[in-house]
Coordinates of C-alpha atoms in Angstrom, one line a residue:
Chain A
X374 CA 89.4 126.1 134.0
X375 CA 92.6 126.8 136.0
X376 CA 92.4 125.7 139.9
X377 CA 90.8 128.0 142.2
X378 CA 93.6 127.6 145.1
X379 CA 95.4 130.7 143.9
X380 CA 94.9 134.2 142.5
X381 CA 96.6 135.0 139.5
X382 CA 97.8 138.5 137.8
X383 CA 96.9 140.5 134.5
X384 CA 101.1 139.4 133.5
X385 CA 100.4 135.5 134.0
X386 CA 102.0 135.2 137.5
X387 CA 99.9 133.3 140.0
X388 CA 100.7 133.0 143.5
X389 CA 98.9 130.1 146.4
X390 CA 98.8 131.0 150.0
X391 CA 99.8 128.4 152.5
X392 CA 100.2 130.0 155.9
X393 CA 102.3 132.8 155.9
X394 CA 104.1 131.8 152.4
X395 CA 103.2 132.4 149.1
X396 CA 104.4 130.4 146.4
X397 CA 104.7 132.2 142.9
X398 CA 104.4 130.7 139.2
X399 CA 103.3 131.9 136.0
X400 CA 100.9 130.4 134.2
X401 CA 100.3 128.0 131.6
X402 CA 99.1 130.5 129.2
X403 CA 102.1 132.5 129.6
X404 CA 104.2 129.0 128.5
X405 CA 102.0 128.7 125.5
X406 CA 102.7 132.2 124.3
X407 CA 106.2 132.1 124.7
X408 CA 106.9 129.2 123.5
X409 CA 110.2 127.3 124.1
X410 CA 111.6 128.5 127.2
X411 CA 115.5 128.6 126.7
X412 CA 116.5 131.0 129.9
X413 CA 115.4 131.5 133.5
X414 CA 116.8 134.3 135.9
X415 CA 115.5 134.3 139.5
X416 CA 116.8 136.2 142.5
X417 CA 118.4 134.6 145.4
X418 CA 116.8 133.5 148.5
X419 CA 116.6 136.1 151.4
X420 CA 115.8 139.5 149.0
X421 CA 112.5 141.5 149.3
X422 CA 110.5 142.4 146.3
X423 CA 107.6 144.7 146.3
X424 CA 104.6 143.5 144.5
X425 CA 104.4 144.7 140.9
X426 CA 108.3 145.1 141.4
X427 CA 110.5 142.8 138.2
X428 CA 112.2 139.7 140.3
X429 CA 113.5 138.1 137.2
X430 CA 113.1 137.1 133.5
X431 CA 112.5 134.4 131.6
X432 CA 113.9 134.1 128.1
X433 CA 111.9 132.1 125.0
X434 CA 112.5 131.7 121.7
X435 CA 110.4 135.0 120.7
X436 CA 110.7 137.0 123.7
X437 CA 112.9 137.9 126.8
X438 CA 109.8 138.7 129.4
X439 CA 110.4 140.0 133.3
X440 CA 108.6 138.2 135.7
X441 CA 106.6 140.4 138.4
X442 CA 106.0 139.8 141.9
X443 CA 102.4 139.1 142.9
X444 CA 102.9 140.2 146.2
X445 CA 105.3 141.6 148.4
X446 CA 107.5 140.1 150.4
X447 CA 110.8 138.2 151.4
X448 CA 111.6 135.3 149.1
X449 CA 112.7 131.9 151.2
X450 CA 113.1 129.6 149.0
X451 CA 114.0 129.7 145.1
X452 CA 113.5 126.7 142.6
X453 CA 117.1 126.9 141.5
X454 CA 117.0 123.9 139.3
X455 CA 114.8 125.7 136.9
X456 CA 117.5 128.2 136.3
X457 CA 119.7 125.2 134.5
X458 CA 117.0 123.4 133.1
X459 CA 113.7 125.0 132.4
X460 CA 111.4 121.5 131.5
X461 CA 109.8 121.4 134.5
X462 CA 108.6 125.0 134.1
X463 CA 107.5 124.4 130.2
X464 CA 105.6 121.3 131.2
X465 CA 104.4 121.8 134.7
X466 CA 104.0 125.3 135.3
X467 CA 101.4 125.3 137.5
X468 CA 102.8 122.7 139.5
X469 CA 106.6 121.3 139.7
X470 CA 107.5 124.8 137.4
X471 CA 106.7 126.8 140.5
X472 CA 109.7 129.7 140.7
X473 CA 109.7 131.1 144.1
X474 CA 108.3 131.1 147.6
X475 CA 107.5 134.1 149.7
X476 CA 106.8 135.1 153.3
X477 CA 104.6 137.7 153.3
X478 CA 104.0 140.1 156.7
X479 CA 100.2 139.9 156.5
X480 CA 98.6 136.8 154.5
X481 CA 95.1 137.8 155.7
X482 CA 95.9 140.7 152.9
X483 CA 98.5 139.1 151.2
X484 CA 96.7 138.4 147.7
X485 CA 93.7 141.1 147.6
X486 CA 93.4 142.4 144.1
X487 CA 94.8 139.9 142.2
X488 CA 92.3 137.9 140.0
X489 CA 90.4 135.1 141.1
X490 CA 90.4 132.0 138.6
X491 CA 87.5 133.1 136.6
X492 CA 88.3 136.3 136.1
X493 CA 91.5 135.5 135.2
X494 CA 90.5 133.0 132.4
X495 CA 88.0 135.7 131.0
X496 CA 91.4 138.2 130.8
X497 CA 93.4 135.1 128.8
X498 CA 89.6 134.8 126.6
X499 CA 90.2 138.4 126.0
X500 CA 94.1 138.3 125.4
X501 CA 93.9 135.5 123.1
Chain B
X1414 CA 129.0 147.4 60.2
X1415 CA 129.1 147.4 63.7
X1416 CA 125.8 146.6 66.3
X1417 CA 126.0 147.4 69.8
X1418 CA 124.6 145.6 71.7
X1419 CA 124.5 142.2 68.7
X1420 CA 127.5 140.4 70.2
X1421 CA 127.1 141.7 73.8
X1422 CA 125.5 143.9 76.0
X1423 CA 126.4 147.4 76.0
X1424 CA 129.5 148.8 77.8
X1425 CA 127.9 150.0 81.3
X1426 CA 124.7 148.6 80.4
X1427 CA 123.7 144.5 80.7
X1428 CA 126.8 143.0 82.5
X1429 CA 126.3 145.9 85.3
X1430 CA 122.5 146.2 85.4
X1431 CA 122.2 142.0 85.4
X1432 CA 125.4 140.5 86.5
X1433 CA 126.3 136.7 85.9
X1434 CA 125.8 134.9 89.1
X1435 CA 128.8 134.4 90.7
X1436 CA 130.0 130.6 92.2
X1437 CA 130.0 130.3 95.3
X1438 CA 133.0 129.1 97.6
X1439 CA 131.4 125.7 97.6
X1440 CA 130.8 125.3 93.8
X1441 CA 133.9 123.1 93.3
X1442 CA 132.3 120.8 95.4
X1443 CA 128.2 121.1 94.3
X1444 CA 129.1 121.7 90.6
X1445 CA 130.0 118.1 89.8
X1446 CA 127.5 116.6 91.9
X1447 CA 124.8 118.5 90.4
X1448 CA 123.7 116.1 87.8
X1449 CA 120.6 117.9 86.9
X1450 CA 121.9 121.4 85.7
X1451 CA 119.4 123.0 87.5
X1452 CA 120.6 126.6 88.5
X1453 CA 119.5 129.8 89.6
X1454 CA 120.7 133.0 90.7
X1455 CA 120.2 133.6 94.4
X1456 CA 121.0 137.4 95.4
X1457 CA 124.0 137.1 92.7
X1458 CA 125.1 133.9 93.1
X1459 CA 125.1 130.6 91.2
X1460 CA 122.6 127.9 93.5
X1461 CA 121.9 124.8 93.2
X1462 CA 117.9 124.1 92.4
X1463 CA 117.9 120.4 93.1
X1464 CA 121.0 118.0 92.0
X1465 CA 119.3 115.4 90.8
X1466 CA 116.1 116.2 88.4
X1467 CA 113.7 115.9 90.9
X1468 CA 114.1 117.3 94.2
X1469 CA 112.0 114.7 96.0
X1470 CA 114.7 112.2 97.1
X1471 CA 116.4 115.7 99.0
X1472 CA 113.2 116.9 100.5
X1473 CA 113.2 113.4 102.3
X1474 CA 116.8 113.6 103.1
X1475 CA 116.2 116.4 105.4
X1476 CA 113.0 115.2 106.9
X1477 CA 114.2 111.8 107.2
X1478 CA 117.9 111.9 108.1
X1479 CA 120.0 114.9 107.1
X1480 CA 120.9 117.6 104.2
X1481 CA 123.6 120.0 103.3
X1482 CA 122.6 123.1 101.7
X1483 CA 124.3 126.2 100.6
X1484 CA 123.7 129.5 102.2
X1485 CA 126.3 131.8 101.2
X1486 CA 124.1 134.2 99.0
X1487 CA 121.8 135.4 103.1
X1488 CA 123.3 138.5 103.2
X1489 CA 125.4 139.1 106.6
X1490 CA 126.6 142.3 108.2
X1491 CA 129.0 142.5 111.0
X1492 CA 127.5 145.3 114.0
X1493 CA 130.0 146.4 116.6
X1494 CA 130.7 149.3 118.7
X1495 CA 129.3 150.8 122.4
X1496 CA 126.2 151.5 120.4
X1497 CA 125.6 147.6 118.5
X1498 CA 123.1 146.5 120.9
X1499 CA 121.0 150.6 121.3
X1500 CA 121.4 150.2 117.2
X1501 CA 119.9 147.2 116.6
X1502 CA 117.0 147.5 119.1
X1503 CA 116.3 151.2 116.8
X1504 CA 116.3 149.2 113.6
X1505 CA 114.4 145.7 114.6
X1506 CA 110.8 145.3 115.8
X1507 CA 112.2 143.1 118.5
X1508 CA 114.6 144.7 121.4
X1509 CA 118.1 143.8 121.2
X1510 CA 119.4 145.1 123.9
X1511 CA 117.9 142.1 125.7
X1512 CA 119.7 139.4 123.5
X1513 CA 122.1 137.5 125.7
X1514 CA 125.6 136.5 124.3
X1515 CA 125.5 133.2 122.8
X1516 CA 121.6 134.4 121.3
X1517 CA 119.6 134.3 118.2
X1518 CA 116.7 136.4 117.4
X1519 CA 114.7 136.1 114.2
X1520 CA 113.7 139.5 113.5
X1521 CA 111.6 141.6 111.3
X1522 CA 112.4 145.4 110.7
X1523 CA 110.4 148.5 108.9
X1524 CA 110.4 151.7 107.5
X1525 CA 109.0 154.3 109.8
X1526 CA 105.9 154.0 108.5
X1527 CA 106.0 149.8 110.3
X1528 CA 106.1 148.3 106.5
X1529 CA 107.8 145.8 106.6
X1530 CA 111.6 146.1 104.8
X1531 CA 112.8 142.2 105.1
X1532 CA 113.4 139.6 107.8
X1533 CA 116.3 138.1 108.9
X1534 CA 118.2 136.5 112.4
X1535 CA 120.4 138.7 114.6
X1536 CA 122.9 137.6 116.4
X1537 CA 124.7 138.3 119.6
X1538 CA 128.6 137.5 119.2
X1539 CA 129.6 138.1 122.8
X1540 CA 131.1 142.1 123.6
X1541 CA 129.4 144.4 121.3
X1542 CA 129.5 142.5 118.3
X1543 CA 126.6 141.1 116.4
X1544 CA 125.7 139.5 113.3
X1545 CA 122.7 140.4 111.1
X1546 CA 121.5 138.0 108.5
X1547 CA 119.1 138.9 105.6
X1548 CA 117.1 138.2 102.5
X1549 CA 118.1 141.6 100.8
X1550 CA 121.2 143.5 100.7
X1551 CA 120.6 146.1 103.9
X1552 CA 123.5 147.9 103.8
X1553 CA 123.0 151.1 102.8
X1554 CA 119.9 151.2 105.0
X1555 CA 121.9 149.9 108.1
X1556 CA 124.3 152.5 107.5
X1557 CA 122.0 155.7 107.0
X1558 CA 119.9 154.1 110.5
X1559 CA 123.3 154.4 112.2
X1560 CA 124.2 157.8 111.9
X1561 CA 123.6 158.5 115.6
X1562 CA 125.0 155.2 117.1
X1563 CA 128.4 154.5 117.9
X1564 CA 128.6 151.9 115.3
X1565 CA 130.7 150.0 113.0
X1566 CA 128.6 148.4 110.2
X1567 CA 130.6 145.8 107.8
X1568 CA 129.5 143.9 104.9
X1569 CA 131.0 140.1 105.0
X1570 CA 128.5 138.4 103.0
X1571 CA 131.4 137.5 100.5
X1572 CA 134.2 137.0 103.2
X1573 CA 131.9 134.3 105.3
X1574 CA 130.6 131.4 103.3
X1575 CA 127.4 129.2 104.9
X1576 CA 126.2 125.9 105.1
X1577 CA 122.5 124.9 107.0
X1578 CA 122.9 121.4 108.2
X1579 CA 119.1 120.5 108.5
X1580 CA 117.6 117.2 109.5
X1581 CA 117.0 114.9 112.3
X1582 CA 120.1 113.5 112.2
X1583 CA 122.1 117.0 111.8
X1584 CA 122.7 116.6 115.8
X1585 CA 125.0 113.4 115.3
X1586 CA 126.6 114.4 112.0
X1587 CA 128.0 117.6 114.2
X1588 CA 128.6 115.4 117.1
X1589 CA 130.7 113.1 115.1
X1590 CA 132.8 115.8 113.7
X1591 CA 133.3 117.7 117.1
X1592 CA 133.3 115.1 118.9
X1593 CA 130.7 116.3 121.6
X1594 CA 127.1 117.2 122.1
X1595 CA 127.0 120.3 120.0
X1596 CA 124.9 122.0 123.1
X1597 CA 123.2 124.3 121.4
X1598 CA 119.2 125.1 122.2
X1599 CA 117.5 126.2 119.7
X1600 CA 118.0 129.5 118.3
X1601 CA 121.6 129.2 120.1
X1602 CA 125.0 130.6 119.0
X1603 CA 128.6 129.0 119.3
X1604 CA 132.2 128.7 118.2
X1605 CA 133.7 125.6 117.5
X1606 CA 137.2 123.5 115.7
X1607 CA 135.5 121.6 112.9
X1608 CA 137.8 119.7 111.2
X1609 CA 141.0 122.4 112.4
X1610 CA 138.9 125.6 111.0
X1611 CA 137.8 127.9 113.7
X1612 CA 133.9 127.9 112.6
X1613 CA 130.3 129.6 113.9
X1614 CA 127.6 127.5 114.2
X1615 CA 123.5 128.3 115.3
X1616 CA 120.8 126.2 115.9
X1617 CA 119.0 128.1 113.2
X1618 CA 117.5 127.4 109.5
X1619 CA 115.0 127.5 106.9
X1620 CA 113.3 123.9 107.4
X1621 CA 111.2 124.1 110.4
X1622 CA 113.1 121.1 110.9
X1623 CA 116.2 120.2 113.7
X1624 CA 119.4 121.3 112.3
X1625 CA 122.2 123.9 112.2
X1626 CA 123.9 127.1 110.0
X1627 CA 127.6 127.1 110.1
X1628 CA 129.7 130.0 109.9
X1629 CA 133.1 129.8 107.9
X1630 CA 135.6 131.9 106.7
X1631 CA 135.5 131.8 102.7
X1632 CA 139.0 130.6 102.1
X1633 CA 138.3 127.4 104.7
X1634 CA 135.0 126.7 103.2
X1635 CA 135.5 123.8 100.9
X1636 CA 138.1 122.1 103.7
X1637 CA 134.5 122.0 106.2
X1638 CA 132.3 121.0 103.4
X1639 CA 134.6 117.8 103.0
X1640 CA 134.4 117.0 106.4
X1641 CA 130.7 117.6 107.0
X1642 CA 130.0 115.4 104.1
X1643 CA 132.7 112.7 105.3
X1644 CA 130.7 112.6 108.8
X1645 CA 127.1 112.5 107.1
X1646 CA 128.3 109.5 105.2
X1647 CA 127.6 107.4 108.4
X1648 CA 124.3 109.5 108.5
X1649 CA 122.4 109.5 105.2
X1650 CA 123.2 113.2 105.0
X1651 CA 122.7 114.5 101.2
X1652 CA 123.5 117.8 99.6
X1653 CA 119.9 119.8 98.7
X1654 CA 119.5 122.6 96.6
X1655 CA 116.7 125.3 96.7
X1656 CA 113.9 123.6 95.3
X1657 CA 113.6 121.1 97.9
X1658 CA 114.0 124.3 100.3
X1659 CA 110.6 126.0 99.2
X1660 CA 108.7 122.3 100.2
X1661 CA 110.2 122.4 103.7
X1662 CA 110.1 126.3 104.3
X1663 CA 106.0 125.7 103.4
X1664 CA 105.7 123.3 105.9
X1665 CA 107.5 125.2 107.8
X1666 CA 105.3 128.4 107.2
X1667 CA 108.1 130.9 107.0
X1668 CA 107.3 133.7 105.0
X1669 CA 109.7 134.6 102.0
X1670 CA 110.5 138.1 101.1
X1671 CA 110.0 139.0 97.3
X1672 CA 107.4 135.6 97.2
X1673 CA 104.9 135.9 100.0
X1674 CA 105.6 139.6 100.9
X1675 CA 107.7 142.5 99.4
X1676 CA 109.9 145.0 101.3
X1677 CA 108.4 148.5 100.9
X1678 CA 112.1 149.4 99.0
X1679 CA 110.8 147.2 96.0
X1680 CA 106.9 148.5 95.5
X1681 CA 105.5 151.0 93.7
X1682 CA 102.2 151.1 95.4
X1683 CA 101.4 151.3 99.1
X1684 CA 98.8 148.3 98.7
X1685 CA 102.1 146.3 97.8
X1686 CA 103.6 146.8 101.0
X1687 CA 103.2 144.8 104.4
X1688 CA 103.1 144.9 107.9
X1689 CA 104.8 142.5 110.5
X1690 CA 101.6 142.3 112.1
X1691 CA 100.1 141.5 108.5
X1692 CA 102.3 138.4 108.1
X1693 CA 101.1 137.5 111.2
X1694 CA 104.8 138.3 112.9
X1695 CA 103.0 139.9 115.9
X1696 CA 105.7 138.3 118.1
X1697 CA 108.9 139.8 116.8
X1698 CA 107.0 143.5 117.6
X1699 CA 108.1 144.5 120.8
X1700 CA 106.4 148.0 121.2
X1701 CA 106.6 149.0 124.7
X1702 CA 110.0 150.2 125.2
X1703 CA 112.0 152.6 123.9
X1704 CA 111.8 154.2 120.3
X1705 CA 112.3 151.9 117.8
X1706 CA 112.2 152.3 113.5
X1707 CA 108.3 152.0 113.0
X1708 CA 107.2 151.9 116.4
X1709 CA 104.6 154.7 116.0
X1710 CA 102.5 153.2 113.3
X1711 CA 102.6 149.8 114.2
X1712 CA 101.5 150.9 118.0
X1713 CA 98.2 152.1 115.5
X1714 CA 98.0 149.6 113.2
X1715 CA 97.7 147.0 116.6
X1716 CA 95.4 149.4 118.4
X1717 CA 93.2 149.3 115.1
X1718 CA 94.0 145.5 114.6
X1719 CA 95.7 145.0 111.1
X1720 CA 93.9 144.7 107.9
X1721 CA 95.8 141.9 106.9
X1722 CA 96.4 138.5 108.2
X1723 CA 99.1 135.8 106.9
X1724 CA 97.7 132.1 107.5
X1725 CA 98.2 128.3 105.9
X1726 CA 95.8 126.9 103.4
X1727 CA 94.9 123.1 103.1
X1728 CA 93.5 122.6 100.1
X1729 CA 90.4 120.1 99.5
X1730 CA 92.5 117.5 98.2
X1731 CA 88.9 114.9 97.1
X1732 CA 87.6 118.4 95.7
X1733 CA 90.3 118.7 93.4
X1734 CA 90.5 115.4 92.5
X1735 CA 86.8 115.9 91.7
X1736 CA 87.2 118.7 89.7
X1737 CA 90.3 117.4 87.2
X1738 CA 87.5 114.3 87.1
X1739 CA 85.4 116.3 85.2
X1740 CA 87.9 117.2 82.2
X1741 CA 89.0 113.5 82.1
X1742 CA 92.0 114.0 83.7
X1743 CA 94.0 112.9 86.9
X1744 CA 94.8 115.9 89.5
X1745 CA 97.5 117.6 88.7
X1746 CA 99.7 118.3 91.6
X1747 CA 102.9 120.5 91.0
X1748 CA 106.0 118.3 91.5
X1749 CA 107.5 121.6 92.8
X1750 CA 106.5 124.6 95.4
X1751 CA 104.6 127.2 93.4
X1752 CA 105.0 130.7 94.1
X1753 CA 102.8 132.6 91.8
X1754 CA 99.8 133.8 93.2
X1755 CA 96.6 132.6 92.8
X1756 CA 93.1 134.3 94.3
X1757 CA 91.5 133.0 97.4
X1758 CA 87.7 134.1 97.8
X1759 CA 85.1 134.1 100.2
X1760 CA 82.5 131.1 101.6
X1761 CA 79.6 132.5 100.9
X1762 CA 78.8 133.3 97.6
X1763 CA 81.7 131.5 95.4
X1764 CA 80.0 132.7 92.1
X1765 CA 80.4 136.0 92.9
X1766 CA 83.7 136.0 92.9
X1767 CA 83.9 137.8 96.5
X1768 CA 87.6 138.1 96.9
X1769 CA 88.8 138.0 100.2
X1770 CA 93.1 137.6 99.6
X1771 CA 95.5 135.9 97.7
X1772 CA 97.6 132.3 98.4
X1773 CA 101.3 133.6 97.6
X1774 CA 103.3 130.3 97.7
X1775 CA 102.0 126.8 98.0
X1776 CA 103.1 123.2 97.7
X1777 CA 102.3 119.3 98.1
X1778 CA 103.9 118.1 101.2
X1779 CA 104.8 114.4 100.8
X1780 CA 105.5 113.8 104.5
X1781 CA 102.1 115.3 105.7
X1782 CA 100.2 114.0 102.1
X1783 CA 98.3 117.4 102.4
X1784 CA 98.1 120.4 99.3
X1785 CA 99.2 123.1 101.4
X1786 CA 99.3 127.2 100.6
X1787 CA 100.4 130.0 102.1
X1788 CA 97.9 132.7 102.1
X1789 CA 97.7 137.0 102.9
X1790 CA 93.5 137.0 103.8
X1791 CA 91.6 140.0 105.4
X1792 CA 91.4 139.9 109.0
X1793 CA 87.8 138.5 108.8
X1794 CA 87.8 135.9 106.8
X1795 CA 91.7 134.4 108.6
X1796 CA 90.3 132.4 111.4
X1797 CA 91.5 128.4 111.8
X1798 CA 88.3 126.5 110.1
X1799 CA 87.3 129.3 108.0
X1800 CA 86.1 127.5 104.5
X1801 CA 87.5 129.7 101.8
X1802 CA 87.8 128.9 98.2
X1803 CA 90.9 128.7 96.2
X1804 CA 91.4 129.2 92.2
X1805 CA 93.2 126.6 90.2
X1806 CA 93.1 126.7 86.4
X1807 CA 92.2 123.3 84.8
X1808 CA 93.0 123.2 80.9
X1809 CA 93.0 127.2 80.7
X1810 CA 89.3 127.6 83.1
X1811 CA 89.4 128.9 86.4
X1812 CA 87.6 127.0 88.4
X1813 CA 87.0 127.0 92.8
X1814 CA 88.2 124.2 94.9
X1815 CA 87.4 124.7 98.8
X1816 CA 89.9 124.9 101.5
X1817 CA 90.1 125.4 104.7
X1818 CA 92.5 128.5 106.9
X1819 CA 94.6 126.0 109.6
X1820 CA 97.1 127.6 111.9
X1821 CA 101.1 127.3 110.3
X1822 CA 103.3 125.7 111.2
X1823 CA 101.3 122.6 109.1
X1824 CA 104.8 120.7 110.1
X1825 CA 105.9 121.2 113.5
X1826 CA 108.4 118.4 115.1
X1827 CA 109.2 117.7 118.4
X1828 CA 112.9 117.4 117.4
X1829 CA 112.8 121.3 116.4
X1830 CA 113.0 122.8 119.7
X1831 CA 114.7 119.9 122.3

């Protein structure tokens, strides 16, 4: 079972609240399907992304996947180091492989309809 | 009284229909050291089968330390023009417009009916050039696919000769000779000075193993043999021929066009053809986007989920031994891949003879000590830890050995991918 701190998406993105900011990942799932992770493109800090909206891609041996916001909102912080060296993110992706970090206007809100941790595994049961 | 055909074949008959292999530009260098005089004709040229009479000591030069092989006869075509990267993403499964500069893609492409024609690597160049490599000659079907694309398509299969450096040692024998980290992640693309010839080289190969394909212009190509073999001295590296290529590319679980699948151009019969998704390639099949070769049909052959699926054997190796027992015999393990096919049936009623798909290729891997197939099985009966039974033919009998479907690669280092 994945941890129940954060909501996760039907793409493999999950995203924590902590106050007003939202820390985005994708999962480890998504790691194992595309397998060595060679690329990683992430915006720069201080853009807005709507949720659903592409903020980036990541590029693997078999595939060159975007990555899509969870939420919406205006991204304050990037993990830049990824972008030159992607281990962190292929061994820790739920943790130290986090990609961005977002201020959202109303966290109350912030993560309604995104899939709680059990329904997310059943959607990985179903996709595997 | 003269006979046609007694001394020779045939004006416009034999030499044309089945050309002598040709050597290739490295055969000054292989033909002495290949001891054995084990040849064969790979896509029309002269190769090496294994130097020595047994390929063994080659097989665990590459697994061990590092190997040399000779890859002219892949087919390569040179793509350029404002419509290389729209081109390629119409021909492949996968889409190309997304391969960066400096990228490798290992690729499958159809017919338009999604059966599968061959698979190969394409590469981005940098601009709007790219590389495709290939099993089978694909020119004259890259050429009638272009006809809408601003595209230059050109045949330099003869003009670029090929080496793979395979092994994990490959990394220092090309560090040696350029004298710096060679920098490439896998499936990467770069141009480098190796021994004063401007060269290509790609993390890339046929081994499932670490190791490198180098790129070089025909008329440099024995000048960079000589200096790749001069570096390896340090490194145990060995020249390998193809023999000890079908072990690895087993372990490796790479399929092989003309052994394990056939490209619909070759078959008579649409039973003989395949399916990316049937070879289990479901990766390289990028369908949403925009229209690509084959897109239509495979979008229903995944929606109906494929007939078909390609998986890795491992033969009951106390079974067998078992079974020889019983003529008085010891077990009989090939001393080389196989590649004929043999019939794989079902668990449940092995007298009956239920068949359920056939192993295409198959060998003993010393390294893993396991009897290992590759195997085309219906959908149902493909799952990792299905028992299944396999036919081998002991003093002209066919007789059942169990075995059990396990996911591929069976060999799968580390050292591959970092």
């Amino acid at each position: 079972m994945r941890p129940d701190d954060r909501s996760y998406t039907e793409s493999h993105e999950w995203a924590r609240l902590d106050g007003d900011l939202v820390t985005v990942g994708i999962t480890d799932f998504a790691v194992q399907q595309l397998g060595e992770i060679v690329f990683l493109d992430l915006p720069a800090a201080g853009t807005t992304v709507q949720k659903g909206e592409s903020f980036g891609e990541v590029e693997s041996v078999k595939a060159v996947s975007d990555l899509y916001a969870p939420v919406a909102g205006e991204i304050v912080e990037v993990n830049a180091p990824l972008t030159e060296d992607q281990t962190a993110l292929q061994e820790d992706p739920l943790g130290a492989g986090w990609l961005l970090k977002l201020r959202v206007a109303d966290p109350a809100t912030a993560l309604e309809g995104l899939l709680d941790a059990a329904a997310y595994e059943r959607h990985v049961a179903e996709a595997s | 009284m003269h006979l046609p055909g007694a001394l020779g074949p045939l004006p416009g008959h034999g030499y044309k229909e089945a050309p002598m292999p040709v050597p290739s530009p490295f055969h000054e260098r292989t033909a002495p050291l290949c001891s054995s005089g084990l040849w064969k004709d790979w896509a029309g040229w002269l190769a090496v089968r294994s130097f020595d009479d047994h390929p063994e000591p080659e097989y665990f030069a590459v697994r061990t330390a590092c190997g040399l092989l000779d890859v002219t006869p892949l087919f390569k075509y040179r793509v350029r023009g404002p419509g290389a990267a729209a081109f390629l993403a119409w021909v492949m499964t996968r889409d190309i417009r997304r391969l960066r500069p400096g990228r490798v893609a290992y690729c499958t492409w159809t017919d338009r009916h999604g059966k599968m024609l061959d698979d190969g690597t394409v590469m981005h160049l940098g601009g709007d050039q790219y590389r495709v490599t290939a099993a089978d000659p694909a020119f004259a079907w890259l050429a009638r696919s272009a006809r809408r694309f601003p595209v230059e398509i050109e045949d330099e299969t003869e003009a670029l000769a090929a080496l793979a450096l395979q092994g994990p040692r490959s990394r220092e024998v090309l560090e040696h000779l350029l004298q710096e980290d060679p920098g490439l992640r896998f499936f990467g693309h770069r141009r480098a000075v190796l021994g004063g010839v401007e060269v290509e080289i790609t993390r890339t190969g046929y081994t499932g193993d670490l190791g490198y394909e180098i790129w070089i212009p025909r008329e440099r190509a024995l000048e960079v043999w000589d200096r790749i073999v001069e570096a390896g001295r340090l490194h145990a590296l060995k020249p390998f021929g193809l023999d000890a290529l079908d072990v690895l590319r087993v372990e490796a679980g790479f399929v092989m066009n003309g052994v394990d699948y056939w490209s619909a151009e070759h078959c008579l019969i649409e039973r003989q053809k395949s399916t990316p998704f049937e070879l289990s390639l479901d990766w390289t099949v990028q369908l949403d986007r925009e229209p690509f070769q084959g897109q239509a049909a495979l979008r229903a052959e995944k929606e109906r989920g494929p007939r078909l699926r390609f998986v890795g054997l491992d033969i009951d190796w106390e079974a067998l031994e078992a079974l020889y027992d019983e003529y008085g015999l010891p077990a009989a393990l090939p001393g080389r891949a196989w590649r004929d096919p043999r019939p794989v049936y079902g668990a449940r009623r092995p007298g009956r003879r239920n068949q359920v798909g056939r192993a295409t290729s198959g060998a003993w891997s010393p390294i893993l000590k396991r009897n290992l197939a590759l195997a085309t099985l219906e959908a149902a009966h493909a799952r990792p830890g299905t028992r299944l039974w396999f036919e081998v033919t002991v003093e002209y009998e066919r007789r059942l050995v169990p075995c059990t479907v396990v996911e591929t690669p069976f060999f799968d280092p580390e050292r591959k991918r970092t």
